[in-house]
């Protein structure tokens, strides 16, 4: 009895080691090797202020952190005053933004969580991929080796850092496949399925709302398999209701359903789709394979290059099965006794998920290379939906990871026929991994070099005596940007305002405030000249100061301040 208990404990320890501890360590090691440790410093934020999307996301967090608590809890008007906007639409990883805002009183004045997020993303990708892989591989060492393909997948490296919520959150796509993979063991139960999909929906909305759509395709596949397997609808309905209801409630609580914002023009729908060649197109990221043509400038959103190692792995598995088929035709040989039987219904479900993901990613402009093949006609309601989720190319990620999983599943089955050479599967897998990493080495080098440097950011307004003295002497609480500024200029103004505890009227967000509303608000402010407000003009627009009776103060060669006369002015 005691010996059996000890064996059980040892088995559990090994299970924890191979499915949790080892993957976590492996994921962390990969992240540090690629990105280093400097960005893990929570008070180092210069690397986030060098411009581009990173600056948008970080300043979005600063604005949200400095605002008062409201309900819905994700709203803040610090960056788009007087209109409130959700933290969802600054891509600031809402779940972490809310959590760290709760801790804000005990956090340092400068605090960033993007380095931590990237580390967590690598570690959770390692855990979720290992969880899926062990279902199809009896060898822990091969499973861990295979997880490296997922941890260092091209789709993650392309996004992190740039769209870091999308890059660091791709483990959610892998997690969405777990209920289908483990249906018989755990998720045939309606309560467990509903709980899992509800939690996943909450995480998707809390990390990046695009994951809600991507994982919805996996939910459809799960419901289909449960129906084919059991002939009943209850578990699928429970899972679907839990997922949809939680998604809506979470979006509402975070302010994503509030008015005051508008999607961009419907004319852009399809610009950010995937290309039919996307799974084989490395763009500029492969050492061995040249970039294939794409249609327009937005199809980076549909980047899903499998990598040469995965392609070779698929070819190897196919070649082994072809040889086995020939051998079986000549002899009466049977598959090894430990080879699991095919589950045709599950294969259909995975195939449906992959097909839905691929087809949605292509729409509505279906392209091959630089050729537009045809446009899918969409009803008005679908057009409105795609204005919100216009980067349809991202939907390819579910198909991408299903192909990865299929490659290892086929390879594992093929390797079961190599009992005379037990070292061969691990050696083949290692060779394919080396090829994969060599192939995407330009991407690895690019990410490593960009984070090996130590950029230093200096806000042009923080040392400007005119700007600082005006803010202090006039009791300014709000900066109203009265000229059209480039994105980087908007970020400089917004970052200055957040450091000084002010509000601004304009900021670049995922869904812009309606241009007409923004113009009307500005015109009203200029006419009313509200107290404690300073207007910021480009030099070429400073004539408006005279037109609206504002006192002018030159900030530098680029900007002029307009200060209302009377209360709050001179």
Coordinates of C-alpha atoms in Angstrom, one line a residue:
X1 CA 0.0 0.0 0.0
X2 CA 2.8 2.4 1.0
X3 CA 4.8 1.6 -2.1
X4 CA 1.8 2.2 -4.3
X5 CA 1.2 5.6 -2.6
X6 CA 4.8 6.6 -3.1
X7 CA 4.6 5.6 -6.8
X8 CA 1.5 7.7 -7.2
X9 CA 3.2 10.7 -5.6
X10 CA 6.2 10.3 -7.8
X11 CA 4.0 10.1 -10.9
X12 CA 2.3 13.3 -9.9
X13 CA 5.6 15.0 -9.3
X14 CA 6.8 14.0 -12.7
X15 CA 3.5 15.2 -14.3
X16 CA 4.0 18.6 -12.6
X17 CA 7.6 18.8 -13.7
X18 CA 6.9 18.0 -17.4
X19 CA 3.6 19.8 -17.9
X20 CA 4.2 22.9 -15.7
X21 CA 7.6 23.5 -14.2
X22 CA 9.8 22.6 -17.2
X23 CA 7.6 24.5 -19.8
X24 CA 7.6 27.6 -17.6
X25 CA 11.4 27.6 -17.3
X26 CA 11.7 26.9 -21.0
X27 CA 9.4 29.8 -21.9
X28 CA 11.2 32.2 -19.6
X29 CA 14.6 31.2 -20.9
X30 CA 13.5 31.7 -24.5
X31 CA 12.1 35.1 -23.8
X32 CA 15.3 36.3 -22.0
X33 CA 17.5 34.9 -24.7
X34 CA 15.6 36.9 -27.4
X35 CA 14.6 40.1 -25.6
X36 CA 17.0 40.3 -22.6
X37 CA 16.1 41.4 -19.1
X38 CA 16.3 45.2 -19.3
X39 CA 12.6 45.6 -20.4
X40 CA 11.5 43.6 -17.4
X41 CA 12.4 46.6 -15.2
X42 CA 9.0 48.0 -14.4
X43 CA 10.3 51.6 -14.0
X44 CA 12.2 51.6 -17.3
X45 CA 9.9 53.1 -19.9
X46 CA 12.1 54.8 -22.4
X47 CA 11.9 51.8 -24.8
X48 CA 8.1 52.3 -24.8
X49 CA 8.2 56.0 -25.8
X50 CA 10.3 55.7 -29.0
X51 CA 7.1 56.0 -31.1
X52 CA 4.8 53.6 -32.9
X53 CA 2.2 51.4 -31.4
X54 CA 4.1 50.8 -28.2
X55 CA 3.9 54.4 -27.3
X56 CA 0.1 54.4 -28.0
X57 CA -0.4 51.4 -25.7
X58 CA 1.8 52.7 -22.9
X59 CA 0.5 56.3 -22.9
X60 CA -3.0 54.8 -23.0
X61 CA -2.2 53.0 -19.7
X62 CA -0.8 56.3 -18.2
X63 CA -4.0 58.1 -19.1
X64 CA -6.2 55.3 -17.7
X65 CA -4.1 55.1 -14.5
X66 CA -4.3 58.8 -13.8
X67 CA -8.1 59.0 -14.3
X68 CA -10.7 58.6 -11.6
X69 CA -12.6 55.3 -11.2
X70 CA -15.9 55.2 -13.1
X71 CA -18.4 52.6 -14.2
X72 CA -17.9 51.0 -16.6
X73 CA -14.5 50.6 -15.0
X74 CA -12.5 50.6 -18.3
X75 CA -13.4 54.2 -19.2
X76 CA -11.2 57.3 -18.9
X77 CA -11.4 60.8 -20.4
X78 CA -7.8 61.9 -19.7
X79 CA -6.6 61.5 -23.3
X80 CA -9.8 62.3 -25.3
X81 CA -11.4 64.9 -23.0
X82 CA -14.3 65.4 -22.6
X83 CA -15.2 62.1 -24.3
X84 CA -14.5 59.0 -22.4
X85 CA -12.9 56.0 -24.2
X86 CA -12.3 52.4 -23.1
X87 CA -8.9 51.0 -22.3
X88 CA -9.8 48.3 -24.8
X89 CA -9.3 50.9 -27.6
X90 CA -5.8 51.9 -26.6
X91 CA -4.6 48.3 -26.8
X92 CA -3.2 48.6 -23.2
X93 CA -4.1 45.0 -22.2
X94 CA -7.2 45.9 -20.2
X95 CA -6.9 43.1 -17.7
X96 CA -3.5 44.2 -16.5
X97 CA -4.4 47.9 -16.7
X98 CA -7.3 47.4 -14.3
X99 CA -5.3 45.2 -12.0
X100 CA -2.3 47.6 -11.8
X101 CA -4.6 50.6 -11.5
X102 CA -6.0 49.0 -8.3
X103 CA -2.4 48.8 -7.1
X104 CA -1.5 52.3 -8.3
X105 CA -1.3 53.9 -4.8
X106 CA 1.6 51.5 -3.9
X107 CA 3.3 51.5 -7.4
X108 CA 6.1 53.9 -8.4
X109 CA 5.1 57.0 -10.4
X110 CA 6.6 55.4 -13.5
X111 CA 5.4 51.9 -14.0
X112 CA 5.2 49.6 -17.1
X113 CA 4.0 46.0 -17.3
X114 CA 4.9 45.3 -21.0
X115 CA 8.1 43.5 -20.2
X116 CA 6.4 41.3 -17.7
X117 CA 3.6 40.7 -20.1
X118 CA 6.0 39.4 -22.8
X119 CA 7.6 37.1 -20.3
X120 CA 4.2 35.7 -19.2
X121 CA 3.2 35.3 -22.8
X122 CA 6.2 33.1 -23.6
X123 CA 5.7 31.0 -20.4
X124 CA 2.0 30.5 -20.9
X125 CA 2.6 29.6 -24.6
X126 CA 5.0 26.9 -23.3
X127 CA 2.4 25.5 -20.8
X128 CA -0.6 25.5 -23.2
X129 CA 1.4 24.0 -26.1
X130 CA 2.8 21.3 -23.8
X131 CA -0.7 20.5 -22.6
X132 CA -1.9 20.0 -26.1
X133 CA 1.2 18.1 -27.3
X134 CA 1.3 15.6 -24.5
X135 CA -2.2 14.4 -25.6
X136 CA -0.6 13.2 -28.8
X137 CA 3.0 12.2 -27.7
X138 CA 4.0 9.7 -25.1
X139 CA 7.5 11.1 -24.9
X140 CA 8.0 14.0 -22.4
X141 CA 11.3 15.0 -23.9
X142 CA 9.9 15.2 -27.4
X143 CA 6.9 17.1 -26.1
X144 CA 9.1 19.7 -24.5
X145 CA 11.3 19.9 -27.7
X146 CA 8.2 20.3 -29.8
X147 CA 6.9 23.1 -27.6
X148 CA 9.9 25.3 -28.7
X149 CA 8.3 25.5 -32.1
X150 CA 5.2 27.1 -30.5
X151 CA 7.2 29.3 -28.1
X152 CA 9.3 30.8 -30.9
X153 CA 6.6 30.7 -33.6
X154 CA 6.9 33.4 -36.3
X155 CA 3.4 34.8 -35.5
X156 CA 4.5 35.6 -31.9
X157 CA 7.8 37.0 -32.9
X158 CA 6.3 39.2 -35.5
X159 CA 3.9 40.8 -33.0
X160 CA 6.0 41.1 -29.9
X161 CA 6.8 44.0 -29.4
X162 CA 4.6 46.1 -31.6
X163 CA 1.2 44.6 -31.0
X164 CA 2.3 43.1 -27.7
X165 CA -1.2 42.2 -26.5
X166 CA -1.6 40.1 -29.7
X167 CA 1.9 38.7 -29.6
X168 CA 1.9 37.9 -25.9
X169 CA -1.7 36.6 -25.9
X170 CA -1.5 33.9 -28.5
X171 CA -1.5 31.2 -25.8
X172 CA -5.3 32.0 -25.7
X173 CA -5.6 30.5 -29.2
X174 CA -3.8 27.3 -28.0
X175 CA -6.0 27.2 -24.9
X176 CA -9.1 27.3 -27.0
X177 CA -8.2 24.0 -28.5
X178 CA -7.8 22.2 -25.1
X179 CA -11.5 21.4 -24.6
X180 CA -11.6 19.7 -28.1
X181 CA -8.4 17.8 -27.5
X182 CA -9.5 16.7 -24.0
X183 CA -13.2 16.3 -24.6
X184 CA -13.4 12.7 -23.5
X185 CA -11.2 13.1 -20.4
X186 CA -12.8 16.3 -19.0
X187 CA -14.9 18.6 -21.2
X188 CA -17.8 16.2 -22.1
X189 CA -19.3 17.6 -18.9
X190 CA -21.5 20.6 -19.5
X191 CA -20.5 22.4 -16.2
X192 CA -16.8 22.0 -16.9
X193 CA -17.2 23.1 -20.5
X194 CA -19.2 26.2 -19.6
X195 CA -16.7 27.1 -16.9
X196 CA -13.8 26.8 -19.2
X197 CA -15.3 28.8 -22.1
X198 CA -16.6 31.5 -19.7
X199 CA -13.1 32.0 -18.2
X200 CA -11.5 32.0 -21.7
X201 CA -14.0 34.6 -22.9
X202 CA -13.2 36.8 -20.0
X203 CA -9.4 36.5 -20.7
X204 CA -9.9 37.2 -24.4
X205 CA -11.8 40.4 -23.8
X206 CA -9.4 41.4 -21.0
X207 CA -6.3 40.9 -23.2
X208 CA -7.4 41.8 -26.8
X209 CA -10.9 41.6 -28.1
X210 CA -9.8 40.1 -31.4
X211 CA -9.1 36.9 -29.5
X212 CA -12.8 36.6 -28.8
X213 CA -13.5 36.1 -32.5
X214 CA -10.5 33.8 -33.1
X215 CA -11.4 31.5 -30.2
X216 CA -15.1 31.6 -31.2
X217 CA -14.1 29.4 -34.2
X218 CA -12.6 26.9 -31.8
X219 CA -15.8 27.0 -29.8
X220 CA -17.8 26.1 -32.9
X221 CA -15.5 23.1 -33.5
X222 CA -15.9 22.0 -29.9
X223 CA -19.7 22.2 -30.1
X224 CA -19.7 20.3 -33.4
X225 CA -17.6 17.5 -32.0
X226 CA -19.7 17.2 -28.8
X227 CA -22.8 16.9 -31.0
X228 CA -21.2 14.3 -33.3
X229 CA -19.9 12.4 -30.3
X230 CA -22.9 12.5 -28.0
X231 CA -25.8 13.3 -30.3
X232 CA -26.9 15.9 -27.7
X233 CA -26.9 19.7 -27.8
X234 CA -26.7 20.5 -24.0
X235 CA -23.0 20.7 -23.5
X236 CA -22.4 22.8 -26.7
X237 CA -25.3 25.2 -25.8
X238 CA -23.9 25.6 -22.2
X239 CA -20.4 26.3 -23.5
X240 CA -21.7 28.7 -26.2
X241 CA -24.0 30.6 -23.9
X242 CA -21.2 30.9 -21.3
X243 CA -18.7 32.2 -23.9
X244 CA -21.0 34.7 -25.5
X245 CA -22.6 36.0 -22.3
X246 CA -19.2 36.5 -20.6
X247 CA -17.8 38.2 -23.7
X248 CA -20.7 40.7 -23.7
X249 CA -20.6 41.4 -20.0
X250 CA -16.8 41.7 -19.9
X251 CA -16.8 44.1 -22.9
X252 CA -19.6 46.2 -21.2
X253 CA -17.7 46.3 -17.8
X254 CA -14.6 47.5 -19.6
X255 CA -16.5 50.2 -21.5
X256 CA -16.3 48.7 -24.9
X257 CA -20.0 49.1 -25.6
X258 CA -20.0 52.8 -24.7
X259 CA -20.8 55.5 -27.2
X260 CA -18.5 58.4 -28.3
X261 CA -16.3 56.3 -30.5
X262 CA -16.7 55.2 -34.1
X263 CA -15.0 52.5 -36.2
X264 CA -12.9 53.6 -39.1
X265 CA -14.4 53.7 -42.6
X266 CA -15.8 50.7 -44.2
X267 CA -13.6 51.4 -47.2
X268 CA -10.7 49.8 -45.3
X269 CA -12.5 46.5 -44.8
X270 CA -10.4 43.8 -46.5
X271 CA -7.2 45.9 -46.7
X272 CA -5.9 43.9 -43.7
X273 CA -6.9 40.4 -44.8
X274 CA -4.7 37.4 -45.2
X275 CA -3.4 36.2 -48.6
X276 CA -3.9 32.7 -49.8
X277 CA -0.1 32.3 -49.8
X278 CA 0.2 33.4 -46.2
X279 CA 1.2 30.1 -44.7
X280 CA 4.1 29.8 -47.0
X281 CA 5.0 33.5 -47.3
X282 CA 7.9 34.5 -44.9
X283 CA 7.7 38.1 -46.1
X284 CA 11.1 39.5 -45.0
X285 CA 11.6 37.1 -42.1
X286 CA 13.2 33.9 -43.7
X287 CA 16.9 33.2 -44.3
X288 CA 16.1 30.6 -47.0
X289 CA 12.8 31.4 -48.7
X290 CA 12.2 34.6 -50.6
X291 CA 9.2 36.8 -49.9
X292 CA 6.1 36.1 -51.9
X293 CA 4.0 39.0 -53.4
X294 CA 1.0 40.3 -51.5
X295 CA -1.9 42.5 -52.4
X296 CA -1.6 46.1 -51.0
X297 CA 0.2 47.2 -47.8
X298 CA -2.0 45.8 -45.1
X299 CA -1.5 42.0 -45.5
X300 CA 1.2 42.0 -42.8
X301 CA -1.9 41.5 -40.6
X302 CA -2.3 38.0 -42.1
X303 CA 1.3 37.0 -41.6
X304 CA 1.3 33.2 -40.7
X305 CA 4.5 31.8 -42.1
X306 CA 4.8 28.2 -40.8
X307 CA 8.6 28.1 -40.9
X308 CA 10.8 25.7 -42.9
X309 CA 11.2 23.3 -40.0
X310 CA 7.4 22.7 -39.7
X311 CA 7.1 22.3 -43.5
X312 CA 9.9 19.7 -43.5
X313 CA 8.3 18.0 -40.5
X314 CA 5.0 17.7 -42.4
X315 CA 6.9 16.3 -45.4
X316 CA 8.8 13.8 -43.3
X317 CA 5.6 12.5 -41.7
X318 CA 3.9 12.3 -45.0
X319 CA 6.9 10.4 -46.5
X320 CA 6.9 7.9 -43.7
X321 CA 3.1 7.2 -44.1
X322 CA 3.7 6.8 -47.8
X323 CA 6.4 4.2 -47.2
X324 CA 4.2 2.4 -44.7
X325 CA 1.3 2.4 -47.2
X326 CA 3.6 0.8 -49.8
X327 CA 4.8 -1.7 -47.3
X328 CA 1.3 -2.6 -46.1
X329 CA 0.3 -3.2 -49.7
X330 CA 3.1 -5.8 -50.1
X331 CA 2.9 -7.4 -46.7
X332 CA 0.4 -8.1 -43.9
X333 CA 2.2 -5.8 -41.5
X334 CA 0.2 -4.1 -38.8
X335 CA 0.6 -0.9 -36.9
X336 CA 2.3 -1.1 -33.6
X337 CA -0.1 -2.1 -30.8
X338 CA 0.4 1.2 -28.9
X339 CA -0.6 3.3 -31.9
X340 CA -3.8 5.1 -31.0
X341 CA -6.8 4.8 -33.4
X342 CA -7.8 7.7 -35.5
X343 CA -10.7 9.7 -34.2
X344 CA -12.5 10.7 -37.4
X345 CA -15.0 13.0 -35.7
X346 CA -12.3 14.9 -33.9
X347 CA -10.3 15.3 -37.1
X348 CA -13.4 16.8 -38.8
X349 CA -13.9 19.2 -35.9
X350 CA -10.3 20.4 -36.0
X351 CA -10.6 20.7 -39.8
X352 CA -13.8 22.8 -39.5
X353 CA -12.0 25.2 -37.1
X354 CA -9.0 25.5 -39.4
X355 CA -11.2 26.1 -42.4
X356 CA -13.4 28.8 -40.7
X357 CA -10.2 30.5 -39.5
X358 CA -8.6 30.5 -42.9
X359 CA -11.7 31.6 -44.9
X360 CA -12.6 34.4 -42.5
X361 CA -8.9 35.6 -42.6
X362 CA -9.1 35.9 -46.4
X363 CA -12.3 37.9 -46.5
X364 CA -13.8 40.0 -47.9
X365 CA -11.0 40.6 -50.5
X366 CA -9.8 37.1 -51.6
X367 CA -6.2 37.5 -53.0
X368 CA -3.4 35.3 -54.3
X369 CA -0.1 37.1 -54.4
X370 CA -0.7 40.6 -55.8
X371 CA -3.9 39.5 -57.6
X372 CA -7.4 40.2 -56.3
X373 CA -9.4 37.1 -57.2
X374 CA -12.8 38.3 -56.1
X375 CA -14.6 40.2 -53.4
X376 CA -17.1 38.5 -51.1
X377 CA -20.4 40.4 -51.1
X378 CA -21.4 41.2 -47.6
X379 CA -24.7 42.4 -46.1
X380 CA -24.8 45.7 -44.3
X381 CA -24.7 44.1 -40.9
X382 CA -21.6 42.1 -41.7
X383 CA -20.0 45.2 -43.1
X384 CA -20.6 47.0 -39.8
X385 CA -19.1 44.1 -37.9
X386 CA -16.0 44.0 -40.1
X387 CA -15.5 47.7 -39.5
X388 CA -14.9 46.8 -35.9
X389 CA -12.8 43.7 -36.7
X390 CA -11.3 44.9 -40.0
X391 CA -8.0 43.2 -39.5
X392 CA -9.4 39.9 -40.6
X393 CA -6.0 38.5 -41.4
X394 CA -5.4 37.9 -37.7
X395 CA -8.0 35.2 -37.8
X396 CA -5.5 32.9 -39.5
X397 CA -3.8 32.2 -36.2
X398 CA -6.2 29.4 -35.2
X399 CA -5.6 27.6 -38.6
X400 CA -1.8 28.2 -38.1
X401 CA -1.7 26.5 -34.7
X402 CA -3.9 23.7 -35.8
X403 CA -1.4 22.9 -38.6
X404 CA 1.4 23.0 -36.0
X405 CA -0.5 20.6 -33.8
X406 CA -1.3 18.4 -36.8
X407 CA 2.3 18.3 -37.8
X408 CA 3.4 16.9 -34.4
X409 CA 0.5 14.5 -34.2
X410 CA 1.4 13.0 -37.6
X411 CA 5.0 13.0 -36.8
X412 CA 4.3 11.2 -33.5
X413 CA 2.3 8.5 -35.3
X414 CA 5.0 8.1 -37.9
X415 CA 7.7 7.8 -35.2
X416 CA 5.8 4.9 -33.6
X417 CA 6.9 2.8 -36.5
X418 CA 10.6 3.3 -35.8
X419 CA 11.0 1.0 -32.8
X420 CA 14.3 -0.4 -34.2
X421 CA 15.8 3.1 -34.0
X422 CA 14.3 4.7 -30.8
X423 CA 16.6 7.7 -31.1
X424 CA 15.4 8.6 -34.6
X425 CA 12.2 10.6 -33.6
X426 CA 14.0 12.9 -31.2
X427 CA 16.9 13.4 -33.6
X428 CA 14.6 14.2 -36.5
X429 CA 12.6 16.6 -34.3
X430 CA 15.8 18.3 -33.1
X431 CA 17.0 18.7 -36.7
X432 CA 13.7 20.2 -37.8
X433 CA 13.9 22.6 -34.8
X434 CA 17.4 23.7 -35.8
X435 CA 16.2 24.3 -39.3
X436 CA 13.2 26.2 -38.1
X437 CA 15.3 28.5 -35.9
X438 CA 17.9 29.0 -38.7
X439 CA 15.1 29.9 -41.1
X440 CA 13.6 32.5 -38.9
X441 CA 16.9 33.7 -37.6
X442 CA 16.5 37.2 -39.3
X443 CA 13.4 37.7 -37.2
X444 CA 15.2 36.5 -34.0
X445 CA 18.2 38.7 -34.7
X446 CA 15.9 41.7 -35.4
X447 CA 14.1 41.3 -32.1
X448 CA 17.3 40.7 -30.1
X449 CA 19.1 43.7 -31.6
X450 CA 16.2 46.1 -31.1
X451 CA 16.1 45.3 -27.4
X452 CA 19.8 45.1 -26.9
X453 CA 20.0 48.8 -27.5
X454 CA 19.0 51.2 -24.7
X455 CA 17.0 54.0 -26.2
X456 CA 16.6 57.2 -24.2
X457 CA 13.4 59.3 -24.5
X458 CA 13.2 63.0 -23.8
X459 CA 9.9 64.7 -24.1
X460 CA 10.3 68.0 -26.0
X461 CA 7.9 69.8 -23.7
X462 CA 9.2 68.7 -20.3
X463 CA 12.3 71.0 -20.5
X464 CA 10.5 73.9 -22.3
X465 CA 10.4 76.9 -19.9
X466 CA 7.5 78.6 -21.8
X467 CA 5.3 75.5 -21.6
X468 CA 6.1 74.8 -18.0
X469 CA 5.7 78.4 -16.8
X470 CA 2.4 78.8 -18.7
X471 CA 1.0 75.6 -17.2
X472 CA 2.0 76.7 -13.7
X473 CA 1.1 80.4 -13.8
X474 CA -2.2 80.1 -15.6
X475 CA -3.4 77.1 -13.5
X476 CA -3.9 75.0 -16.7
X477 CA -5.7 71.8 -16.3
X478 CA -6.4 70.9 -20.0
X479 CA -4.5 71.1 -23.3
X480 CA -6.6 71.5 -26.3
X481 CA -4.8 70.5 -29.5
X482 CA -6.1 72.9 -32.2
X483 CA -3.9 71.8 -35.1
X484 CA -3.5 68.5 -37.0
X485 CA -0.5 66.7 -35.5
X486 CA 1.4 63.7 -36.6
X487 CA 0.9 60.6 -34.5
X488 CA 4.3 60.9 -32.8
X489 CA 3.6 64.6 -32.0
X490 CA 0.3 63.5 -30.4
X491 CA 2.2 61.1 -28.2
X492 CA 4.6 63.8 -27.0
X493 CA 1.8 66.1 -26.1
X494 CA -0.2 63.3 -24.4
X495 CA 2.8 62.0 -22.5
X496 CA 3.6 65.5 -21.2
X497 CA 0.0 66.0 -20.2
X498 CA -0.1 62.7 -18.2
X499 CA 3.1 63.6 -16.4
X500 CA 1.7 67.0 -15.4
X501 CA -1.7 65.7 -14.4
X502 CA -3.5 67.4 -17.3
X503 CA -6.1 66.3 -19.8
X504 CA -5.9 66.5 -23.6
X505 CA -8.6 66.4 -26.3
X506 CA -6.9 64.2 -28.9
X507 CA -5.1 60.9 -28.9
X508 CA -4.6 58.1 -31.4
X509 CA -6.8 55.1 -30.5
X510 CA -7.9 51.9 -32.2
X511 CA -11.3 53.4 -32.8
X512 CA -11.2 57.1 -33.3
X513 CA -13.7 59.6 -31.9
X514 CA -15.9 60.7 -34.8
X515 CA -14.1 63.4 -36.7
X516 CA -17.2 65.6 -36.9
X517 CA -17.7 65.4 -33.1
X518 CA -14.1 66.2 -32.4
X519 CA -14.2 69.2 -34.7
X520 CA -17.4 70.5 -33.1
X521 CA -15.9 70.1 -29.6
X522 CA -12.8 72.1 -30.6
X523 CA -14.8 74.9 -32.3
X524 CA -17.0 75.2 -29.2
X525 CA -13.9 75.4 -26.9
X526 CA -12.2 78.0 -29.1
X527 CA -15.4 80.1 -29.1
X528 CA -16.0 79.7 -25.4
X529 CA -12.4 79.9 -24.3
X530 CA -13.0 77.8 -21.1
X531 CA -10.9 78.6 -18.0
X532 CA -7.8 76.5 -17.2
X533 CA -7.4 75.6 -20.9
X534 CA -4.5 76.2 -23.2
X535 CA -4.7 75.7 -26.9
X536 CA -1.7 74.2 -28.8
X537 CA -1.2 75.3 -32.4
X538 CA 1.3 74.5 -35.1
X539 CA 3.1 77.6 -36.2
X540 CA 1.2 77.7 -39.5
X541 CA -2.1 77.9 -37.6
X542 CA -1.2 80.5 -35.0
X543 CA -3.3 83.1 -36.9
X544 CA -6.3 81.4 -35.2
X545 CA -5.1 82.9 -31.9
X546 CA -5.9 86.4 -33.3
X547 CA -9.2 85.2 -34.8
X548 CA -10.4 83.8 -31.5
X549 CA -8.9 86.6 -29.3
X550 CA -6.3 84.4 -27.6
X551 CA -3.0 85.6 -26.2
X552 CA -0.1 84.0 -28.1
X553 CA 3.1 82.5 -26.6
X554 CA 5.7 80.9 -28.7
X555 CA 6.8 77.5 -27.4
X556 CA 9.5 76.8 -30.0
X557 CA 9.9 76.8 -33.8
X558 CA 7.0 74.4 -34.2
X559 CA 4.4 75.3 -31.6
X560 CA 2.5 78.3 -30.3
X561 CA 0.2 78.4 -27.2
X562 CA -3.1 80.2 -27.3
X563 CA -4.3 81.4 -23.9
X564 CA -7.9 82.6 -23.2
X565 CA -8.2 86.1 -21.9
X566 CA -10.2 86.8 -18.8
X567 CA -10.7 84.0 -16.1
X568 CA -8.0 81.5 -16.5
X569 CA -6.2 83.8 -19.0
X570 CA -4.2 87.0 -18.9

